[in-house]
Amino acid sequence: MSAVWEEAVQQYEQQESSARVQNSMKIEREDHKLEKRLCREVGRAIVDFNMIEEGDKVMVCVSGGKDSYAMLDILLKLQKRAPINFELVAVNLDQKQPGFPEHVLPDYLSKLGVPFHIENQDTYSIVKRVIPEGKTLCSLCSRLRRGILYRVAGELGCTKVALGHHRDDMLQTFFLNMFFAAKLKGMPPKLVSDDGKNVVIRPMAYVTEKDLTRWAQVREFPIIPCTLCGSQENLQRKQVGNMLREWEKKFPGRLENMFASLQNIVPSHLMDNKRHDFKNIKATGVADADGDKAFDAEEFQEPRLPGVSVIGIHSS
């Protein structure tokens, strides 16, 4: 009987070992697919918007969060394969928040072997002195940080400044401007800075936040929390972020359509007189296949629930 039990235990252990190996191989395959997807999406954005050119020196802004770590990680991979030559320099602004682990980024970047610069500026004290107690610090902090980083870019001879915003950030910004600023304005993948001296790029414009969250786990980035200053997260941005996540959960594919719409604008079907000459529209009497139709055919791709009309009323 003991021999039978020993054989059964051995079979069980072999099955468990085999299952672990298969699971490990599956995870490895999924991680490889994720890496390929991230490189593909970042590379596509760079090409679509001509973000990085021959001879560029790109300042990669690294905050210690998952997004900027991932941006640096992917750009380093692409740098090795790119058909052009460009430099990368990682830059972190140490704003002297209490408890900031100032050794983490230098240690990580040194091990990575990437050129880097740590800029030490006590903006925390300025913000705490100017902003009343209990109010969010983010707006002033962001403006100060932006000005310092632009200056550093010039001092380092950088031709591009890379920020780690991703697709979900860009969608959130679009809705924030619509809801709270009454503007159809987003977060562009490439722009000239407000000082006119820097070209700012967002190489992760096509990348989703969930992919970045997973990649941070895979790569085990030494994440530095963004709550060291004690400031609350922007509540409006949090509200919009929750809305988008709920939509994605209930209606898969909706965020992809919304993001695609940012690249498929029809000014003649909005209401901005500065973007389209509505006042001088006149009938020409000439048929035009590309002209507008009085009643557009439905082009919506979003699936609807059976028995529910467009406005959500059950049809008979």
JSON list of N, CA and C in Angstrom, two decimals, residues 31 34-36 38-39 42 46 60-62 65-81 86 88-90 108-109 111-114 162 164 203-204 211-212 214-222:
[
{"chain": "A", "resi": 31, "resn": "ASP", "atom": "N", "xyz": [4.26, 38.11, -21.62]},
{"chain": "A", "resi": 31, "resn": "ASP", "atom": "CA", "xyz": [5.15, 39.24, -21.37]},
{"chain": "A", "resi": 31, "resn": "ASP", "atom": "C", "xyz": [5.86, 39.66, -22.65]},
{"chain": "A", "resi": 34, "resn": "LEU", "atom": "N", "xyz": [3.46, 41.52, -24.82]},
{"chain": "A", "resi": 34, "resn": "LEU", "atom": "CA", "xyz": [3.27, 42.86, -24.29]},
{"chain": "A", "resi": 34, "resn": "LEU", "atom": "C", "xyz": [4.44, 43.77, -24.68]},
{"chain": "A", "resi": 35, "resn": "GLU", "atom": "N", "xyz": [5.65, 43.26, -24.56]},
{"chain": "A", "resi": 35, "resn": "GLU", "atom": "CA", "xyz": [6.83, 44.06, -24.94]},
{"chain": "A", "resi": 35, "resn": "GLU", "atom": "C", "xyz": [6.78, 44.44, -26.41]},
{"chain": "A", "resi": 36, "resn": "LYS", "atom": "N", "xyz": [6.41, 43.48, -27.26]},
{"chain": "A", "resi": 36, "resn": "LYS", "atom": "CA", "xyz": [6.31, 43.76, -28.69]},
{"chain": "A", "resi": 36, "resn": "LYS", "atom": "C", "xyz": [5.24, 44.81, -28.97]},
{"chain": "A", "resi": 38, "resn": "LEU", "atom": "N", "xyz": [4.11, 47.17, -26.91]},
{"chain": "A", "resi": 38, "resn": "LEU", "atom": "CA", "xyz": [4.56, 48.47, -26.44]},
{"chain": "A", "resi": 38, "resn": "LEU", "atom": "C", "xyz": [5.56, 49.10, -27.42]},
{"chain": "A", "resi": 39, "resn": "CYS", "atom": "N", "xyz": [6.51, 48.31, -27.86]},
{"chain": "A", "resi": 39, "resn": "CYS", "atom": "CA", "xyz": [7.50, 48.82, -28.82]},
{"chain": "A", "resi": 39, "resn": "CYS", "atom": "C", "xyz": [6.82, 49.22, -30.13]},
{"chain": "A", "resi": 42, "resn": "VAL", "atom": "N", "xyz": [4.71, 52.56, -29.49]},
{"chain": "A", "resi": 42, "resn": "VAL", "atom": "CA", "xyz": [5.58, 53.72, -29.33]},
{"chain": "A", "resi": 42, "resn": "VAL", "atom": "C", "xyz": [6.26, 54.04, -30.66]},
{"chain": "A", "resi": 46, "resn": "ILE", "atom": "N", "xyz": [5.94, 57.54, -32.90]},
{"chain": "A", "resi": 46, "resn": "ILE", "atom": "CA", "xyz": [7.14, 58.29, -33.30]},
{"chain": "A", "resi": 46, "resn": "ILE", "atom": "C", "xyz": [7.13, 58.56, -34.80]},
{"chain": "A", "resi": 60, "resn": "VAL", "atom": "N", "xyz": [14.46, 62.61, -21.60]},
{"chain": "A", "resi": 60, "resn": "VAL", "atom": "CA", "xyz": [13.37, 61.76, -21.13]},
{"chain": "A", "resi": 60, "resn": "VAL", "atom": "C", "xyz": [13.08, 62.12, -19.67]},
{"chain": "A", "resi": 61, "resn": "CYS", "atom": "N", "xyz": [11.93, 62.73, -19.43]},
{"chain": "A", "resi": 61, "resn": "CYS", "atom": "CA", "xyz": [11.58, 63.18, -18.08]},
{"chain": "A", "resi": 61, "resn": "CYS", "atom": "C", "xyz": [11.13, 61.98, -17.25]},
{"chain": "A", "resi": 62, "resn": "VAL", "atom": "N", "xyz": [11.87, 61.68, -16.20]},
{"chain": "A", "resi": 62, "resn": "VAL", "atom": "CA", "xyz": [11.60, 60.50, -15.37]},
{"chain": "A", "resi": 62, "resn": "VAL", "atom": "C", "xyz": [11.23, 60.97, -13.97]},
{"chain": "A", "resi": 65, "resn": "GLY", "atom": "N", "xyz": [7.50, 57.38, -11.50]},
{"chain": "A", "resi": 65, "resn": "GLY", "atom": "CA", "xyz": [6.23, 56.67, -11.68]},
{"chain": "A", "resi": 65, "resn": "GLY", "atom": "C", "xyz": [6.33, 55.64, -12.79]},
{"chain": "A", "resi": 66, "resn": "LYS", "atom": "N", "xyz": [5.33, 54.77, -12.87]},
{"chain": "A", "resi": 66, "resn": "LYS", "atom": "CA", "xyz": [5.37, 53.67, -13.83]},
{"chain": "A", "resi": 66, "resn": "LYS", "atom": "C", "xyz": [5.45, 54.14, -15.28]},
{"chain": "A", "resi": 67, "resn": "ASP", "atom": "N", "xyz": [4.76, 55.25, -15.59]},
{"chain": "A", "resi": 67, "resn": "ASP", "atom": "CA", "xyz": [4.68, 55.71, -16.98]},
{"chain": "A", "resi": 67, "resn": "ASP", "atom": "C", "xyz": [6.03, 56.18, -17.50]},
{"chain": "A", "resi": 68, "resn": "SER", "atom": "N", "xyz": [6.72, 57.01, -16.71]},
{"chain": "A", "resi": 68, "resn": "SER", "atom": "CA", "xyz": [8.00, 57.52, -17.18]},
{"chain": "A", "resi": 68, "resn": "SER", "atom": "C", "xyz": [9.08, 56.44, -17.20]},
{"chain": "A", "resi": 69, "resn": "TYR", "atom": "N", "xyz": [9.01, 55.51, -16.24]},
{"chain": "A", "resi": 69, "resn": "TYR", "atom": "CA", "xyz": [9.93, 54.36, -16.28]},
{"chain": "A", "resi": 69, "resn": "TYR", "atom": "C", "xyz": [9.74, 53.57, -17.57]},
{"chain": "A", "resi": 70, "resn": "ALA", "atom": "N", "xyz": [8.47, 53.30, -17.90]},
{"chain": "A", "resi": 70, "resn": "ALA", "atom": "CA", "xyz": [8.17, 52.51, -19.10]},
{"chain": "A", "resi": 70, "resn": "ALA", "atom": "C", "xyz": [8.61, 53.25, -20.35]},
{"chain": "A", "resi": 71, "resn": "MET", "atom": "N", "xyz": [8.38, 54.56, -20.39]},
{"chain": "A", "resi": 71, "resn": "MET", "atom": "CA", "xyz": [8.80, 55.35, -21.57]},
{"chain": "A", "resi": 71, "resn": "MET", "atom": "C", "xyz": [10.30, 55.22, -21.79]},
{"chain": "A", "resi": 72, "resn": "LEU", "atom": "N", "xyz": [11.08, 55.40, -20.73]},
{"chain": "A", "resi": 72, "resn": "LEU", "atom": "CA", "xyz": [12.54, 55.28, -20.86]},
{"chain": "A", "resi": 72, "resn": "LEU", "atom": "C", "xyz": [12.92, 53.87, -21.29]},
{"chain": "A", "resi": 73, "resn": "ASP", "atom": "N", "xyz": [12.30, 52.88, -20.70]},
{"chain": "A", "resi": 73, "resn": "ASP", "atom": "CA", "xyz": [12.58, 51.48, -20.99]},
{"chain": "A", "resi": 73, "resn": "ASP", "atom": "C", "xyz": [12.36, 51.17, -22.48]},
{"chain": "A", "resi": 74, "resn": "ILE", "atom": "N", "xyz": [11.21, 51.59, -23.01]},
{"chain": "A", "resi": 74, "resn": "ILE", "atom": "CA", "xyz": [10.87, 51.30, -24.40]},
{"chain": "A", "resi": 74, "resn": "ILE", "atom": "C", "xyz": [11.74, 52.11, -25.36]},
{"chain": "A", "resi": 75, "resn": "LEU", "atom": "N", "xyz": [12.00, 53.38, -25.02]},
{"chain": "A", "resi": 75, "resn": "LEU", "atom": "CA", "xyz": [12.85, 54.18, -25.90]},
{"chain": "A", "resi": 75, "resn": "LEU", "atom": "C", "xyz": [14.26, 53.61, -25.99]},
{"chain": "A", "resi": 76, "resn": "LEU", "atom": "N", "xyz": [14.77, 53.07, -24.89]},
{"chain": "A", "resi": 76, "resn": "LEU", "atom": "CA", "xyz": [16.09, 52.44, -24.92]},
{"chain": "A", "resi": 76, "resn": "LEU", "atom": "C", "xyz": [16.09, 51.22, -25.83]},
{"chain": "A", "resi": 77, "resn": "LYS", "atom": "N", "xyz": [14.99, 50.45, -25.80]},
{"chain": "A", "resi": 77, "resn": "LYS", "atom": "CA", "xyz": [14.89, 49.28, -26.70]},
{"chain": "A", "resi": 77, "resn": "LYS", "atom": "C", "xyz": [14.84, 49.73, -28.15]},
{"chain": "A", "resi": 78, "resn": "LEU", "atom": "N", "xyz": [14.03, 50.76, -28.44]},
{"chain": "A", "resi": 78, "resn": "LEU", "atom": "CA", "xyz": [13.89, 51.24, -29.81]},
{"chain": "A", "resi": 78, "resn": "LEU", "atom": "C", "xyz": [15.18, 51.89, -30.31]},
{"chain": "A", "resi": 79, "resn": "GLN", "atom": "N", "xyz": [15.92, 52.53, -29.41]},
{"chain": "A", "resi": 79, "resn": "GLN", "atom": "CA", "xyz": [17.17, 53.19, -29.80]},
{"chain": "A", "resi": 79, "resn": "GLN", "atom": "C", "xyz": [18.14, 52.19, -30.44]},
{"chain": "A", "resi": 80, "resn": "LYS", "atom": "N", "xyz": [18.13, 50.96, -29.93]},
{"chain": "A", "resi": 80, "resn": "LYS", "atom": "CA", "xyz": [19.05, 49.93, -30.43]},
{"chain": "A", "resi": 80, "resn": "LYS", "atom": "C", "xyz": [18.65, 49.45, -31.83]},
{"chain": "A", "resi": 81, "resn": "ARG", "atom": "N", "xyz": [17.34, 49.57, -32.16]},
{"chain": "A", "resi": 81, "resn": "ARG", "atom": "CA", "xyz": [16.86, 49.02, -33.43]},
{"chain": "A", "resi": 81, "resn": "ARG", "atom": "C", "xyz": [16.57, 50.09, -34.47]},
{"chain": "A", "resi": 86, "resn": "PHE", "atom": "N", "xyz": [20.06, 58.67, -32.46]},
{"chain": "A", "resi": 86, "resn": "PHE", "atom": "CA", "xyz": [19.62, 59.71, -31.54]},
{"chain": "A", "resi": 86, "resn": "PHE", "atom": "C", "xyz": [20.10, 59.36, -30.14]},
{"chain": "A", "resi": 88, "resn": "LEU", "atom": "N", "xyz": [19.68, 59.67, -25.83]},
{"chain": "A", "resi": 88, "resn": "LEU", "atom": "CA", "xyz": [18.71, 59.77, -24.74]},
{"chain": "A", "resi": 88, "resn": "LEU", "atom": "C", "xyz": [19.43, 60.21, -23.48]},
{"chain": "A", "resi": 89, "resn": "VAL", "atom": "N", "xyz": [18.83, 61.13, -22.75]},
{"chain": "A", "resi": 89, "resn": "VAL", "atom": "CA", "xyz": [19.34, 61.49, -21.43]},
{"chain": "A", "resi": 89, "resn": "VAL", "atom": "C", "xyz": [18.14, 61.56, -20.49]},
{"chain": "A", "resi": 90, "resn": "ALA", "atom": "N", "xyz": [18.19, 60.78, -19.42]},
{"chain": "A", "resi": 90, "resn": "ALA", "atom": "CA", "xyz": [17.10, 60.77, -18.43]},
{"chain": "A", "resi": 90, "resn": "ALA", "atom": "C", "xyz": [17.30, 61.93, -17.46]},
{"chain": "A", "resi": 108, "resn": "TYR", "atom": "N", "xyz": [19.01, 53.41, -9.86]},
{"chain": "A", "resi": 108, "resn": "TYR", "atom": "CA", "xyz": [18.38, 52.68, -10.97]},
{"chain": "A", "resi": 108, "resn": "TYR", "atom": "C", "xyz": [18.99, 53.08, -12.31]},
{"chain": "A", "resi": 109, "resn": "LEU", "atom": "N", "xyz": [19.14, 54.38, -12.54]},
{"chain": "A", "resi": 109, "resn": "LEU", "atom": "CA", "xyz": [19.66, 54.86, -13.82]},
{"chain": "A", "resi": 109, "resn": "LEU", "atom": "C", "xyz": [21.13, 54.49, -14.00]},
{"chain": "A", "resi": 111, "resn": "LYS", "atom": "N", "xyz": [22.56, 51.75, -12.80]},
{"chain": "A", "resi": 111, "resn": "LYS", "atom": "CA", "xyz": [22.57, 50.32, -13.16]},
{"chain": "A", "resi": 111, "resn": "LYS", "atom": "C", "xyz": [22.14, 50.12, -14.61]},
{"chain": "A", "resi": 112, "resn": "LEU", "atom": "N", "xyz": [21.23, 51.00, -15.06]},
{"chain": "A", "resi": 112, "resn": "LEU", "atom": "CA", "xyz": [20.74, 50.89, -16.43]},
{"chain": "A", "resi": 112, "resn": "LEU", "atom": "C", "xyz": [21.81, 51.30, -17.44]},
{"chain": "A", "resi": 113, "resn": "GLY", "atom": "N", "xyz": [22.73, 52.15, -17.00]},
{"chain": "A", "resi": 113, "resn": "GLY", "atom": "CA", "xyz": [23.80, 52.59, -17.89]},
{"chain": "A", "resi": 113, "resn": "GLY", "atom": "C", "xyz": [23.38, 53.71, -18.82]},
{"chain": "A", "resi": 114, "resn": "VAL", "atom": "N", "xyz": [22.29, 54.41, -18.51]},
{"chain": "A", "resi": 114, "resn": "VAL", "atom": "CA", "xyz": [21.82, 55.49, -19.36]},
{"chain": "A", "resi": 114, "resn": "VAL", "atom": "C", "xyz": [22.34, 56.82, -18.80]},
{"chain": "A", "resi": 162, "resn": "ALA", "atom": "N", "xyz": [10.71, 64.57, -23.88]},
{"chain": "A", "resi": 162, "resn": "ALA", "atom": "CA", "xyz": [9.74, 63.48, -23.92]},
{"chain": "A", "resi": 162, "resn": "ALA", "atom": "C", "xyz": [9.02, 63.35, -22.58]},
{"chain": "A", "resi": 164, "resn": "GLY", "atom": "N", "xyz": [5.79, 61.34, -20.34]},
{"chain": "A", "resi": 164, "resn": "GLY", "atom": "CA", "xyz": [5.26, 59.98, -20.26]},
{"chain": "A", "resi": 164, "resn": "GLY", "atom": "C", "xyz": [3.75, 59.85, -20.28]},
{"chain": "A", "resi": 203, "resn": "PRO", "atom": "N", "xyz": [5.74, 60.07, -26.65]},
{"chain": "A", "resi": 203, "resn": "PRO", "atom": "CA", "xyz": [5.90, 58.84, -27.43]},
{"chain": "A", "resi": 203, "resn": "PRO", "atom": "C", "xyz": [4.89, 57.74, -27.09]},
{"chain": "A", "resi": 204, "resn": "MET", "atom": "N", "xyz": [4.24, 57.82, -25.92]},
{"chain": "A", "resi": 204, "resn": "MET", "atom": "CA", "xyz": [3.31, 56.75, -25.53]},
{"chain": "A", "resi": 204, "resn": "MET", "atom": "C", "xyz": [1.86, 57.13, -25.81]},
{"chain": "A", "resi": 211, "resn": "ASP", "atom": "N", "xyz": [-1.70, 48.41, -20.06]},
{"chain": "A", "resi": 211, "resn": "ASP", "atom": "CA", "xyz": [-0.45, 47.79, -20.54]},
{"chain": "A", "resi": 211, "resn": "ASP", "atom": "C", "xyz": [0.75, 48.30, -19.75]},
{"chain": "A", "resi": 212, "resn": "LEU", "atom": "N", "xyz": [0.74, 49.58, -19.42]},
{"chain": "A", "resi": 212, "resn": "LEU", "atom": "CA", "xyz": [1.85, 50.15, -18.65]},
{"chain": "A", "resi": 212, "resn": "LEU", "atom": "C", "xyz": [1.86, 49.62, -17.22]},
{"chain": "A", "resi": 214, "resn": "ARG", "atom": "N", "xyz": [0.84, 46.66, -16.28]},
{"chain": "A", "resi": 214, "resn": "ARG", "atom": "CA", "xyz": [1.37, 45.30, -16.37]},
{"chain": "A", "resi": 214, "resn": "ARG", "atom": "C", "xyz": [2.88, 45.31, -16.63]},
{"chain": "A", "resi": 215, "resn": "TRP", "atom": "N", "xyz": [3.34, 46.21, -17.49]},
{"chain": "A", "resi": 215, "resn": "TRP", "atom": "CA", "xyz": [4.77, 46.25, -17.80]},
{"chain": "A", "resi": 215, "resn": "TRP", "atom": "C", "xyz": [5.60, 46.65, -16.58]},
{"chain": "A", "resi": 216, "resn": "ALA", "atom": "N", "xyz": [5.05, 47.53, -15.76]},
{"chain": "A", "resi": 216, "resn": "ALA", "atom": "CA", "xyz": [5.74, 47.93, -14.54]},
{"chain": "A", "resi": 216, "resn": "ALA", "atom": "C", "xyz": [5.92, 46.73, -13.61]},
{"chain": "A", "resi": 217, "resn": "GLN", "atom": "N", "xyz": [4.93, 45.84, -13.58]},
{"chain": "A", "resi": 217, "resn": "GLN", "atom": "CA", "xyz": [5.04, 44.63, -12.77]},
{"chain": "A", "resi": 217, "resn": "GLN", "atom": "C", "xyz": [6.08, 43.68, -13.34]},
{"chain": "A", "resi": 218, "resn": "VAL", "atom": "N", "xyz": [6.07, 43.55, -14.66]},
{"chain": "A", "resi": 218, "resn": "VAL", "atom": "CA", "xyz": [7.02, 42.65, -15.32]},
{"chain": "A", "resi": 218, "resn": "VAL", "atom": "C", "xyz": [8.46, 43.12, -15.08]},
{"chain": "A", "resi": 219, "resn": "ARG", "atom": "N", "xyz": [8.68, 44.42, -15.23]},
{"chain": "A", "resi": 219, "resn": "ARG", "atom": "CA", "xyz": [10.03, 44.96, -15.15]},
{"chain": "A", "resi": 219, "resn": "ARG", "atom": "C", "xyz": [10.44, 45.31, -13.71]},
{"chain": "A", "resi": 220, "resn": "GLU", "atom": "N", "xyz": [9.48, 45.27, -12.78]},
{"chain": "A", "resi": 220, "resn": "GLU", "atom": "CA", "xyz": [9.74, 45.56, -11.37]},
{"chain": "A", "resi": 220, "resn": "GLU", "atom": "C", "xyz": [10.42, 46.92, -11.19]},
{"chain": "A", "resi": 221, "resn": "PHE", "atom": "N", "xyz": [9.83, 47.94, -11.78]},
{"chain": "A", "resi": 221, "resn": "PHE", "atom": "CA", "xyz": [10.36, 49.29, -11.63]},
{"chain": "A", "resi": 221, "resn": "PHE", "atom": "C", "xyz": [10.29, 49.72, -10.17]},
{"chain": "A", "resi": 222, "resn": "PRO", "atom": "N", "xyz": [11.29, 50.45, -9.68]},
{"chain": "A", "resi": 222, "resn": "PRO", "atom": "CA", "xyz": [11.28, 50.94, -8.29]},
{"chain": "A", "resi": 222, "resn": "PRO", "atom": "C", "xyz": [10.40, 52.19, -8.18]}
]
